[in-house]
PDB file of C-alpha atoms in Angstrom:
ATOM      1  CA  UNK A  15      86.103  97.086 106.033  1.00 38.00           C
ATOM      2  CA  UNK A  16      83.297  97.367 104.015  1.00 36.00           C
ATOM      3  CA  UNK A  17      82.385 100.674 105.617  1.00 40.00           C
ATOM      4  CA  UNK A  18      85.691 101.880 104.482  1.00 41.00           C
ATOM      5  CA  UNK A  19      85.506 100.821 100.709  1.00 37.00           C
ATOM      6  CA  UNK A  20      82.117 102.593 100.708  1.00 35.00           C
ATOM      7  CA  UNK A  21      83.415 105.753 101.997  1.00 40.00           C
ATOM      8  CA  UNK A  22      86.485 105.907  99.248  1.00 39.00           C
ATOM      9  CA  UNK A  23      83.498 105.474  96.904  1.00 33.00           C
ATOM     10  CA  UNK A  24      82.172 108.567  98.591  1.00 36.00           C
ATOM     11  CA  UNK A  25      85.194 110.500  98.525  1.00 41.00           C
ATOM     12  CA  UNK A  26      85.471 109.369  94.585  1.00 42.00           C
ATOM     13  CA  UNK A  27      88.919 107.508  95.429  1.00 45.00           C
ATOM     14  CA  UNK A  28      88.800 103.730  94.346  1.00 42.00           C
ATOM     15  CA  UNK A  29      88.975 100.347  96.942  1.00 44.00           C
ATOM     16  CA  UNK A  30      92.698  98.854  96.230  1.00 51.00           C
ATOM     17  CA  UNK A  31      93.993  95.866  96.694  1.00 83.00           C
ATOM     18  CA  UNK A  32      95.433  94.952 100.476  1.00 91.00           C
ATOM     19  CA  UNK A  33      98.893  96.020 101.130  1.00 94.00           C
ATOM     20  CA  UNK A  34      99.504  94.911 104.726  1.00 94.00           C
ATOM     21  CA  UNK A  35      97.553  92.499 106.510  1.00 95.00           C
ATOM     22  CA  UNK A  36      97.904  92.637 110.653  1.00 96.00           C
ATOM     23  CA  UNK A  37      96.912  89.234 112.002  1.00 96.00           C
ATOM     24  CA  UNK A  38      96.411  88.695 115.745  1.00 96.00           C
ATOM     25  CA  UNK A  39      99.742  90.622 116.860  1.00 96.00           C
ATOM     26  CA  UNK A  40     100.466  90.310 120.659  1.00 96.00           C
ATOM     27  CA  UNK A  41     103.836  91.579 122.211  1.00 95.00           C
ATOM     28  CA  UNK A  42     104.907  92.299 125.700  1.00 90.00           C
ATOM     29  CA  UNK A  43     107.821  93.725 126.914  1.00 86.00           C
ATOM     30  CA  UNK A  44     109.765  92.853 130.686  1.00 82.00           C
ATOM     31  CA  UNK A  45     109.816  95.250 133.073  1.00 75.00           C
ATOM     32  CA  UNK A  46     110.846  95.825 136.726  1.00 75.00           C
ATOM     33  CA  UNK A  47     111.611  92.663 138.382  1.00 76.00           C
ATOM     34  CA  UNK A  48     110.933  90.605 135.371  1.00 80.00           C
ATOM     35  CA  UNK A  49     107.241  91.258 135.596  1.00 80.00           C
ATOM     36  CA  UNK A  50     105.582  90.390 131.898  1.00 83.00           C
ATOM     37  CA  UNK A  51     104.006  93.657 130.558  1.00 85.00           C
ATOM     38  CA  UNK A  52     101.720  93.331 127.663  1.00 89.00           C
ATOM     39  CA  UNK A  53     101.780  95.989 125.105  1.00 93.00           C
ATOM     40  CA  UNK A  54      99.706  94.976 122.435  1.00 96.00           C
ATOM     41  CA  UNK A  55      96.571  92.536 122.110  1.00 95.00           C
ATOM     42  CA  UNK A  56      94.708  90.943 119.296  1.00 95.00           C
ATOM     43  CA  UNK A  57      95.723  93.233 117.014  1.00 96.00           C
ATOM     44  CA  UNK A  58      93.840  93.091 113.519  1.00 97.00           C
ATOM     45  CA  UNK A  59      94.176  95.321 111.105  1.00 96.00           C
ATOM     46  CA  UNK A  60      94.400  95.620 106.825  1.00 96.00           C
ATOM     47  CA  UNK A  61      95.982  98.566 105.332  1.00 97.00           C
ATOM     48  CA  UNK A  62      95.308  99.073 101.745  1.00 96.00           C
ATOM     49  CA  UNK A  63      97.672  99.897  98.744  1.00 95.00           C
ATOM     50  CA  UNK A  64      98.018 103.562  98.448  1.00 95.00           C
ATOM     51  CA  UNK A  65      96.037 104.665 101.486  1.00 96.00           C
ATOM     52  CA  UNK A  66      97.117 107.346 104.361  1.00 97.00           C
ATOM     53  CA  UNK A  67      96.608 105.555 107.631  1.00 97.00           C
ATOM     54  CA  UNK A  68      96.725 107.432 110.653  1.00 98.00           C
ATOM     55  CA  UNK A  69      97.025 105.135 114.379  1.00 97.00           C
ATOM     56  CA  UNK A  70      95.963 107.713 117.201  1.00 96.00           C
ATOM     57  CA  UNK A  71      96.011 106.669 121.279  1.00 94.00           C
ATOM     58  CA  UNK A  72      96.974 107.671 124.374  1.00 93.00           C
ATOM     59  CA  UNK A  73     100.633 107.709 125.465  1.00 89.00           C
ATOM     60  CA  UNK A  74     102.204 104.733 126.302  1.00 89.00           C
ATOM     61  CA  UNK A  75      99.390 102.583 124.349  1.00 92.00           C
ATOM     62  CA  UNK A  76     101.512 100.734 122.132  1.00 92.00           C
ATOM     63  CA  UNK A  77     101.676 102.742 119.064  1.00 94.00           C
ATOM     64  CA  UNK A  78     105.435 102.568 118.071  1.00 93.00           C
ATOM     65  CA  UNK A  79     105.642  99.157 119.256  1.00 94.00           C
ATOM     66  CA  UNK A  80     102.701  97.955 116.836  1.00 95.00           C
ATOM     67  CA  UNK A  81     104.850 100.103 113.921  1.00 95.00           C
ATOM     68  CA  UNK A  82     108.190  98.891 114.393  1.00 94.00           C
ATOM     69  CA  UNK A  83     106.426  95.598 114.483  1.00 95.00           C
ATOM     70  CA  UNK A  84     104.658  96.406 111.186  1.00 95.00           C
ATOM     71  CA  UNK A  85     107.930  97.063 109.762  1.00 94.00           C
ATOM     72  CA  UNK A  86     110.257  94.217 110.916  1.00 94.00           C
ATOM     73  CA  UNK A  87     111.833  96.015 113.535  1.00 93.00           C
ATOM     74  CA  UNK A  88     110.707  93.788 116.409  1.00 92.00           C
ATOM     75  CA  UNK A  89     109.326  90.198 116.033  1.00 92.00           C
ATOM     76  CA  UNK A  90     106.151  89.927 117.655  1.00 93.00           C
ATOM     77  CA  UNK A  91     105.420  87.197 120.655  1.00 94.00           C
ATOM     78  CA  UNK A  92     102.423  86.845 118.474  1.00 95.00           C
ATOM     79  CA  UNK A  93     100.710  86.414 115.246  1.00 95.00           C
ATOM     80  CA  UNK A  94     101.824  87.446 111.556  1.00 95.00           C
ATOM     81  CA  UNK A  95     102.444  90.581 109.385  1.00 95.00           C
ATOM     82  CA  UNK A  96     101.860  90.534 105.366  1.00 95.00           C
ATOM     83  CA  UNK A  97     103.212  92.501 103.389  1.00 95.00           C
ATOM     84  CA  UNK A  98     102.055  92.021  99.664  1.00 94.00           C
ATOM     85  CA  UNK A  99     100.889  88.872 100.811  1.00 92.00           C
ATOM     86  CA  UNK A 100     104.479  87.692 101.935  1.00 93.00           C
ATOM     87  CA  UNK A 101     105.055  87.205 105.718  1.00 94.00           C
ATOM     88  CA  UNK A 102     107.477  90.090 107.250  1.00 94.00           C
ATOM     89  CA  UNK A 103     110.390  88.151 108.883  1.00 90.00           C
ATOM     90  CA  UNK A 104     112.787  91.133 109.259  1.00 91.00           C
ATOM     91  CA  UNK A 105     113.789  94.390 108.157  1.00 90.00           C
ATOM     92  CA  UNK A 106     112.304  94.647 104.162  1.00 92.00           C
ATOM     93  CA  UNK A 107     113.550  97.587 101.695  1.00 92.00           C
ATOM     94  CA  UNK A 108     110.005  97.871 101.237  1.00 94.00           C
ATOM     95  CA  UNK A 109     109.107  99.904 104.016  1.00 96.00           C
ATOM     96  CA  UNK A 110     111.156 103.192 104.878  1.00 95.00           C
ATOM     97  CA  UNK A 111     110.968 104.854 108.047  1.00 95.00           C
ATOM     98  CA  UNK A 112     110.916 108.249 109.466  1.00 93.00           C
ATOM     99  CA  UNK A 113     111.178 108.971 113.176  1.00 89.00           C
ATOM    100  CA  UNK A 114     110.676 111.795 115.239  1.00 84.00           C
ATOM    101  CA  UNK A 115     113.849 112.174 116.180  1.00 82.00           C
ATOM    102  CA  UNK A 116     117.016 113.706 113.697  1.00 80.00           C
ATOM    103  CA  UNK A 117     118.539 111.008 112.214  1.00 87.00           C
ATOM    104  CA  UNK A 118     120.481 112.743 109.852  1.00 94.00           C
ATOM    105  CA  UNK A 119     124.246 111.993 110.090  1.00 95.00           C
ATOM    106  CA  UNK A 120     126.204 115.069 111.849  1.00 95.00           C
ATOM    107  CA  UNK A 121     129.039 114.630 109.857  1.00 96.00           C
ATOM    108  CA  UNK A 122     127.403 114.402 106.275  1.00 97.00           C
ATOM    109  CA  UNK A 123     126.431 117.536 104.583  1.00 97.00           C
ATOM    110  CA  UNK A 124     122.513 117.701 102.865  1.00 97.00           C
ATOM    111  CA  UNK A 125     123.747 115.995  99.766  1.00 97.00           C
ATOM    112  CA  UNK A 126     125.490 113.311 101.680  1.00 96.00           C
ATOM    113  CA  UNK A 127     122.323 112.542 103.804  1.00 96.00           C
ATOM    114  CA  UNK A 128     120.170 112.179 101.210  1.00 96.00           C
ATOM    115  CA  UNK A 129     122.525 110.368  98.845  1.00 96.00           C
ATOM    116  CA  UNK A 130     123.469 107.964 101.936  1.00 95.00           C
ATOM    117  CA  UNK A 131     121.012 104.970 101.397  1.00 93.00           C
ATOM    118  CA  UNK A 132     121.596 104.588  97.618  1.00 94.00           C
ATOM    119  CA  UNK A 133     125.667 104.883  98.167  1.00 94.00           C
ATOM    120  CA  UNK A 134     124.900 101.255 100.775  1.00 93.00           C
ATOM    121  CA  UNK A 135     123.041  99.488  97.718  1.00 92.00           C
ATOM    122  CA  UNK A 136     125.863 100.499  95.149  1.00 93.00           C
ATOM    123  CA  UNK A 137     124.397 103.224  93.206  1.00 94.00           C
ATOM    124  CA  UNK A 138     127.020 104.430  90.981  1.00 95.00           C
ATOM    125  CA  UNK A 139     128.086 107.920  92.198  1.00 95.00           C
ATOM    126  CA  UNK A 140     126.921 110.279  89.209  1.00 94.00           C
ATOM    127  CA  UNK A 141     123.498 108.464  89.332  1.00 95.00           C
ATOM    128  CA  UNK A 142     122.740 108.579  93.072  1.00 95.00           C
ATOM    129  CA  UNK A 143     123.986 112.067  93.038  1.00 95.00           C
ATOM    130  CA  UNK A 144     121.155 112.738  90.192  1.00 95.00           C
ATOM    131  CA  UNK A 145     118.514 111.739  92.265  1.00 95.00           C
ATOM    132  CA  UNK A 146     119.523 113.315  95.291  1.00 96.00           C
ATOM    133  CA  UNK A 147     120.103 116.808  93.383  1.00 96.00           C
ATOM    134  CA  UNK A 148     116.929 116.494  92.002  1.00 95.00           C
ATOM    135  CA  UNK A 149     114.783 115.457  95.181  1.00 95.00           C
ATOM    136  CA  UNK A 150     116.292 118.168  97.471  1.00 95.00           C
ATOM    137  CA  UNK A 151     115.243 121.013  94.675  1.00 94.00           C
ATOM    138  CA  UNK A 152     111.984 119.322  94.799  1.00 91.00           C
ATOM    139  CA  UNK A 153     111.956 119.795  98.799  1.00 92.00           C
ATOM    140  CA  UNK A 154     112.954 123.406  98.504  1.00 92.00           C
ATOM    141  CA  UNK A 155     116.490 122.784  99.965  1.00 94.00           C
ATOM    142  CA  UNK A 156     118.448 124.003  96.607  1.00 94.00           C
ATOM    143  CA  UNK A 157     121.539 125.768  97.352  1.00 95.00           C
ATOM    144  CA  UNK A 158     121.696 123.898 101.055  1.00 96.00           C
ATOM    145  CA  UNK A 159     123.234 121.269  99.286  1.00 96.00           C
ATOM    146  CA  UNK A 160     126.393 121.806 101.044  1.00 96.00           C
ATOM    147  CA  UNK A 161     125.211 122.710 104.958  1.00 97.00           C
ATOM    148  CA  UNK A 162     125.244 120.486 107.657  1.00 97.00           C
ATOM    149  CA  UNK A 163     122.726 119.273 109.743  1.00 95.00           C
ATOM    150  CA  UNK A 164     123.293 121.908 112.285  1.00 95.00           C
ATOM    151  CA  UNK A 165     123.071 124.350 110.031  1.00 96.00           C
ATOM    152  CA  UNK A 166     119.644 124.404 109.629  1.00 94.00           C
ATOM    153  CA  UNK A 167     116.092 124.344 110.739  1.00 92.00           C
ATOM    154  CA  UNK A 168     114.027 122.023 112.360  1.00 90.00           C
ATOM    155  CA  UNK A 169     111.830 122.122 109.340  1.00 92.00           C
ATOM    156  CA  UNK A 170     114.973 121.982 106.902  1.00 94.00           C
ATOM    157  CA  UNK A 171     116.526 119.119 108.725  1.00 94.00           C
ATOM    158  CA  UNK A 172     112.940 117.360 108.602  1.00 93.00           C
ATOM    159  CA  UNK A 173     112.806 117.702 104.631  1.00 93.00           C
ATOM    160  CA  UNK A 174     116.034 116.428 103.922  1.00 95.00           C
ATOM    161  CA  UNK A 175     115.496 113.167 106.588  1.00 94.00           C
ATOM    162  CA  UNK A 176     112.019 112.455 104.621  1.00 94.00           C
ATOM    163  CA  UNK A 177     114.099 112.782 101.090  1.00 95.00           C
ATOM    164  CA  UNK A 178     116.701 110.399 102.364  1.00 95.00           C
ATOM    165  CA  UNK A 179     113.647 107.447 102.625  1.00 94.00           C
ATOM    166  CA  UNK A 180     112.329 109.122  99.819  1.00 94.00           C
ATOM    167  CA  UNK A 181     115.753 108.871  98.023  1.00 94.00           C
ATOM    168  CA  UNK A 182     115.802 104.908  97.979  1.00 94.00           C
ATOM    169  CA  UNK A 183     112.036 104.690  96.750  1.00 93.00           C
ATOM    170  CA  UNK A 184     110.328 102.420  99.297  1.00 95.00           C
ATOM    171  CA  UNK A 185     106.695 101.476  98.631  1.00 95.00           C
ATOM    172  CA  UNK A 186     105.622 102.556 101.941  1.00 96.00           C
ATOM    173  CA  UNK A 187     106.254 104.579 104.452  1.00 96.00           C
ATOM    174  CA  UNK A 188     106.355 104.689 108.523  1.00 97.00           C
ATOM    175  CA  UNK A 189     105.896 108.296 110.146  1.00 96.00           C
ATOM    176  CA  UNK A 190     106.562 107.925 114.020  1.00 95.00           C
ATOM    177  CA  UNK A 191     105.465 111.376 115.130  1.00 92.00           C
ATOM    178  CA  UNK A 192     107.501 112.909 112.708  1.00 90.00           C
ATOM    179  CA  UNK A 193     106.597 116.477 113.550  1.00 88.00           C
ATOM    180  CA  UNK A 194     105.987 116.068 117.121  1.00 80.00           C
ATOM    181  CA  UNK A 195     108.950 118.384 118.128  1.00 75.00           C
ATOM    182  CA  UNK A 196     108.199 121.041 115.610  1.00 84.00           C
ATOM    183  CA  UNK A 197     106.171 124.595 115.943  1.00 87.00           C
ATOM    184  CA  UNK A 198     102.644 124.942 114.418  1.00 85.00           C
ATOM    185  CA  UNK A 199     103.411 126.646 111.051  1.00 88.00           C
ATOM    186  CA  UNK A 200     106.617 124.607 110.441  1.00 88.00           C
ATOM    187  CA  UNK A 201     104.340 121.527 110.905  1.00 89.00           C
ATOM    188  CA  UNK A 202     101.520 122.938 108.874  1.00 90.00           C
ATOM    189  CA  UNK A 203     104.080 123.349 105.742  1.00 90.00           C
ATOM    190  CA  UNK A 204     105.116 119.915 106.558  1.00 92.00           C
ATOM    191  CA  UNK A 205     102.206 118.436 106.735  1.00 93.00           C
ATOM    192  CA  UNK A 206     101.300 119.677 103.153  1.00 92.00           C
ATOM    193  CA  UNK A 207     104.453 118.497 101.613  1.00 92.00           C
ATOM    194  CA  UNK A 208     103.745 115.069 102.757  1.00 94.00           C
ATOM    195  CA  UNK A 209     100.846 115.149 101.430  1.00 94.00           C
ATOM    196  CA  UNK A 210     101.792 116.264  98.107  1.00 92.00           C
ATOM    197  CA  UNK A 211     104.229 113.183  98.009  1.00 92.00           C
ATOM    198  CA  UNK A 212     101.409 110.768  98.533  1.00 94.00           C
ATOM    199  CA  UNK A 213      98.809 112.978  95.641  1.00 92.00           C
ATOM    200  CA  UNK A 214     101.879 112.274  93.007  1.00 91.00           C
ATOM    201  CA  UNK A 215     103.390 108.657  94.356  1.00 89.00           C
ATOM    202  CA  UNK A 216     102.119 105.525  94.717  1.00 82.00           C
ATOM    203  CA  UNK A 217     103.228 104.977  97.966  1.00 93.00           C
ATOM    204  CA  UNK A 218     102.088 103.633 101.203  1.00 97.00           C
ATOM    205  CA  UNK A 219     101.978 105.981 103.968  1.00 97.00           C
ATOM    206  CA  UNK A 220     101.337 104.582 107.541  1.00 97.00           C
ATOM    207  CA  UNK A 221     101.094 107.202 110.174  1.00 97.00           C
ATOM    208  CA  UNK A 222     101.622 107.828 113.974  1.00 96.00           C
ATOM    209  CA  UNK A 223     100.663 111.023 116.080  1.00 94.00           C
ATOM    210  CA  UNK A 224      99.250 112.186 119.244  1.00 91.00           C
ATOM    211  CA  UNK A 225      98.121 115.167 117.405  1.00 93.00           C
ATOM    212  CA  UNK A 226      93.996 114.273 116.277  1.00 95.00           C
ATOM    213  CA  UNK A 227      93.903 117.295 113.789  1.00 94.00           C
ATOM    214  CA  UNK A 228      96.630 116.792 112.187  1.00 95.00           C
ATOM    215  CA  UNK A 229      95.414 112.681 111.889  1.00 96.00           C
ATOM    216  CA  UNK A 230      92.146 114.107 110.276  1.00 97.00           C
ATOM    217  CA  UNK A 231      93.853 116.364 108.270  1.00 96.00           C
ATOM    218  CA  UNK A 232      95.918 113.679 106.646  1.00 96.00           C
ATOM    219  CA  UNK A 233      94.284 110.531 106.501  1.00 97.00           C
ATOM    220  CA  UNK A 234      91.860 108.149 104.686  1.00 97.00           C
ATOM    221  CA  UNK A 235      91.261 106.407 107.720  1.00 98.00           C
ATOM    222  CA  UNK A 236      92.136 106.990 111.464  1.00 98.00           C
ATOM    223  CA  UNK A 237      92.710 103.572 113.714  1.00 97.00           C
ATOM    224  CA  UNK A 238      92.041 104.060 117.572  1.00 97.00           C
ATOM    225  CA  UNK A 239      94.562 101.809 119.751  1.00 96.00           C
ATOM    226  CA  UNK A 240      93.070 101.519 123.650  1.00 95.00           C
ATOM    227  CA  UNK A 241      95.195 102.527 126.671  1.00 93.00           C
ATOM    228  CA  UNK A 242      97.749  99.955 127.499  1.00 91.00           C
ATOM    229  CA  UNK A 243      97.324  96.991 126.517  1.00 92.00           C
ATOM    230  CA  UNK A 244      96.948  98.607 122.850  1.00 93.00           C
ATOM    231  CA  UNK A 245      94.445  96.744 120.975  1.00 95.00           C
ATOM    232  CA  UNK A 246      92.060  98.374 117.768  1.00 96.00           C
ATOM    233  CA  UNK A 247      89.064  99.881 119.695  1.00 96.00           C
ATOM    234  CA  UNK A 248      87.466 101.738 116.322  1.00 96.00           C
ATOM    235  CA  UNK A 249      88.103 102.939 112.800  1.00 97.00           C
ATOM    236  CA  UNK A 250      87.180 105.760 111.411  1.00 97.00           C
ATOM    237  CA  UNK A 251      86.626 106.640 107.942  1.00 96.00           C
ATOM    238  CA  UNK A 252      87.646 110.324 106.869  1.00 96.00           C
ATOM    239  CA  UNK A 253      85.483 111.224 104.286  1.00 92.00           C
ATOM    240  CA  UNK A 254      86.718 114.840 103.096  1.00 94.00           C
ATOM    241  CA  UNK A 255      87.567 115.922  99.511  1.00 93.00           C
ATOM    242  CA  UNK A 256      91.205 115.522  97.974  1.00 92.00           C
ATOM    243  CA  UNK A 257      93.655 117.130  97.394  1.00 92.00           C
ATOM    244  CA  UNK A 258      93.461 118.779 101.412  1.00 91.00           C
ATOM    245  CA  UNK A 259      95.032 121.697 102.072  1.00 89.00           C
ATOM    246  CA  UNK A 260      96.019 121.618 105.821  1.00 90.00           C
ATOM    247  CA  UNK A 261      95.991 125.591 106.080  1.00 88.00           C
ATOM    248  CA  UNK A 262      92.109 125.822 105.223  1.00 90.00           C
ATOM    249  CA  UNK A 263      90.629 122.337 106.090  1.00 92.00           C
ATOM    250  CA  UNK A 264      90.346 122.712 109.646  1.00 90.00           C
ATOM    251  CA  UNK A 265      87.887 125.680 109.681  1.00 92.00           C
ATOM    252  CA  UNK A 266      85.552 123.407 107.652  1.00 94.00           C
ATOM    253  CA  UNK A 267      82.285 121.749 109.131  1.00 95.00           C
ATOM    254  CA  UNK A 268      82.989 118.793 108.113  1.00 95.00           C
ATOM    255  CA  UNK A 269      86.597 118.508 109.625  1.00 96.00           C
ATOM    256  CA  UNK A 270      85.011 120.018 113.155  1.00 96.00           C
ATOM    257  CA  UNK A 271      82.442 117.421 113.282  1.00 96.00           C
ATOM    258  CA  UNK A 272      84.807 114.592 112.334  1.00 95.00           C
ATOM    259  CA  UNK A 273      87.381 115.656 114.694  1.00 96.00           C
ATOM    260  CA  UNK A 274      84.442 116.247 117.658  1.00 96.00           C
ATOM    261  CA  UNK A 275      83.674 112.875 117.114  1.00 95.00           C
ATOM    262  CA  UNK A 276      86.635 110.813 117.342  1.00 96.00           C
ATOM    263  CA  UNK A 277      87.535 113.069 120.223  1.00 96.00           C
ATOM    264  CA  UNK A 278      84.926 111.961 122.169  1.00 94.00           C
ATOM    265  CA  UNK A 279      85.547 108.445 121.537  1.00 94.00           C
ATOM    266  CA  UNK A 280      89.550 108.607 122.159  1.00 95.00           C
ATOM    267  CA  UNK A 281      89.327 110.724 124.995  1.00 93.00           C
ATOM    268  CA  UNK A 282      88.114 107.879 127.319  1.00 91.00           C
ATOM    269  CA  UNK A 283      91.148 106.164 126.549  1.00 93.00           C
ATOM    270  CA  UNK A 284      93.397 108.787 127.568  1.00 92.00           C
ATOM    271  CA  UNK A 285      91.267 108.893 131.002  1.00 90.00           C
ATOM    272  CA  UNK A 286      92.266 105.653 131.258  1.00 87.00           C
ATOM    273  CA  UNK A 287      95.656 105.117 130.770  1.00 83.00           C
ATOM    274  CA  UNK A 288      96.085 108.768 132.713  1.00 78.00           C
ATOM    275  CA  UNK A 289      94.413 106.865 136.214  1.00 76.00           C
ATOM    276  CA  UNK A 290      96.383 103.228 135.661  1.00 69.00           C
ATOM    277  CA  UNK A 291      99.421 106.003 135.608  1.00 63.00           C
ATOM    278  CA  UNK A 292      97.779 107.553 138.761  1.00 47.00           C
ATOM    279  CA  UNK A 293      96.936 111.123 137.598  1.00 38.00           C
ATOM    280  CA  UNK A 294      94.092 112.844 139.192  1.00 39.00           C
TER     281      UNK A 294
END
């Protein structure tokens, strides 16, 4: 960790205090016949106020597990998660959390979505309805107010399901390949609103993906889980300049060489959990 503070030096970003603190999570899972399967091991990890963690692996390594464990979702067989110092014992309306898949609800329109999760705490109706006017004009979706979730794009319907966490104001946030089923340019877009959210918030942003660029693109720091049994094999410190702009970064030196390098040091992992799965 002290690596890390040094490099936000570097970059000319400030070390912040601790926001989550991942101590010696282990969790298995039962599988055919009852046989114990371990998914995670030992896993150790602190994630700092404000900062844009990216956890990168090969399939099947553990990576949603170890996030829905982060956020309350699943008790661990194993160790502790803090959060602010407090131990996570179940879902917290700290965190908010944005899957891969749609989980917008068919039968509300845009405004209804995003308005949803303040209409469950009580929000009185003109107020909610403030906020979610105002954070679907700030997502570009003014005038699709009205439409339904099948009325529009994969990148629309991505928008409004990160404004309906964004709508309830968590401190942090859990991506779970949240652009994994999208094309390149509707990702790229994506990937640049996201990160204007975290330049002009506060927030928390924790981060899985299978895709390395667009980890490096995003992130302070990039955490390597091994093949299954996931446990933190390396940490990597991205030391580029902010504010990144996802369309131009990539052709930089410094983004090749950073991305050759982790590359070479998660691709033995993916070797790995492709033979225990039997692939040539």
């Amino acid at each position: 960790m002290k690596q890390y503070a040094a490099s936000m030096v570097m970059s000319g970003e400030k070390p912040t205090s601790k926001k989550f603190i991942v101590r010696d999570i282990g969790h298995y899972y039962t599988g055919a016949g009852n046989k114990r399967i371990e998914c995670l091991v030992n896993i150790n990890l602190v994630v700092e106020n404000h900062e844009f963690l990216s956890i990168v692996g090969p399939s099947g390594c553990g990576k949603s597990s170890l996030l829905n464990v982060m956020s309350g979702l699943i008790r661990p067989d194993k160790g502790s998660i803090l959060i602010d110092g407090d131990e996570i014992t179940g879902i917290t309306n700290k965190i908010g959390y944005i899957s891969q898949e749609d989980s917008l609800l068919p039968w509300r329109t845009v405004l209804g979505n995003v308005e949803f999760g303040l209409e469950i705490r009580g929000m009185p109706k003109k107020k909610r309805r403030a906020v979610a006017r105002d954070l679907i004009a700030k997502a570009g979706l003014y005038g699709f107010e009205k439409s339904y979730p099948h009325e529009l794009s994969g990148g629309m319907k991505k928008r409004a399901d990160i404004i309906r966490v964004l709508a309830v104001d968590p401190e942090v946030i859990f991506m779970d390949e949240p652009f994994g089923a999208l094309d390149y340019f509707t990702k790229e877009k994506l990937q640049d609103y996201i990160l204007e959210i975290w330049r002009n918030t506060s927030k928390t942003i924790v981060f899985v993906t299978h895709d390395l660029p667009e980890a490096v693109t995003m992130s302070d720091r990039i955490v390597i889980l091994t093949a299954c049994p996931g446990s933190v094999k390396n940490q990597y410190p991205i030391i580029l300049p902010r504010p990144r702009n996802p369309y131009d970064i990539r052709f930089s030196n410094a983004f090749i060489e950073l991305n050759r390098m982790i590359w070479e040091d998660l691709k033995d992992e993916i070797a790995r959990a492709d033979e225990s799965e039997g692939y040539e």
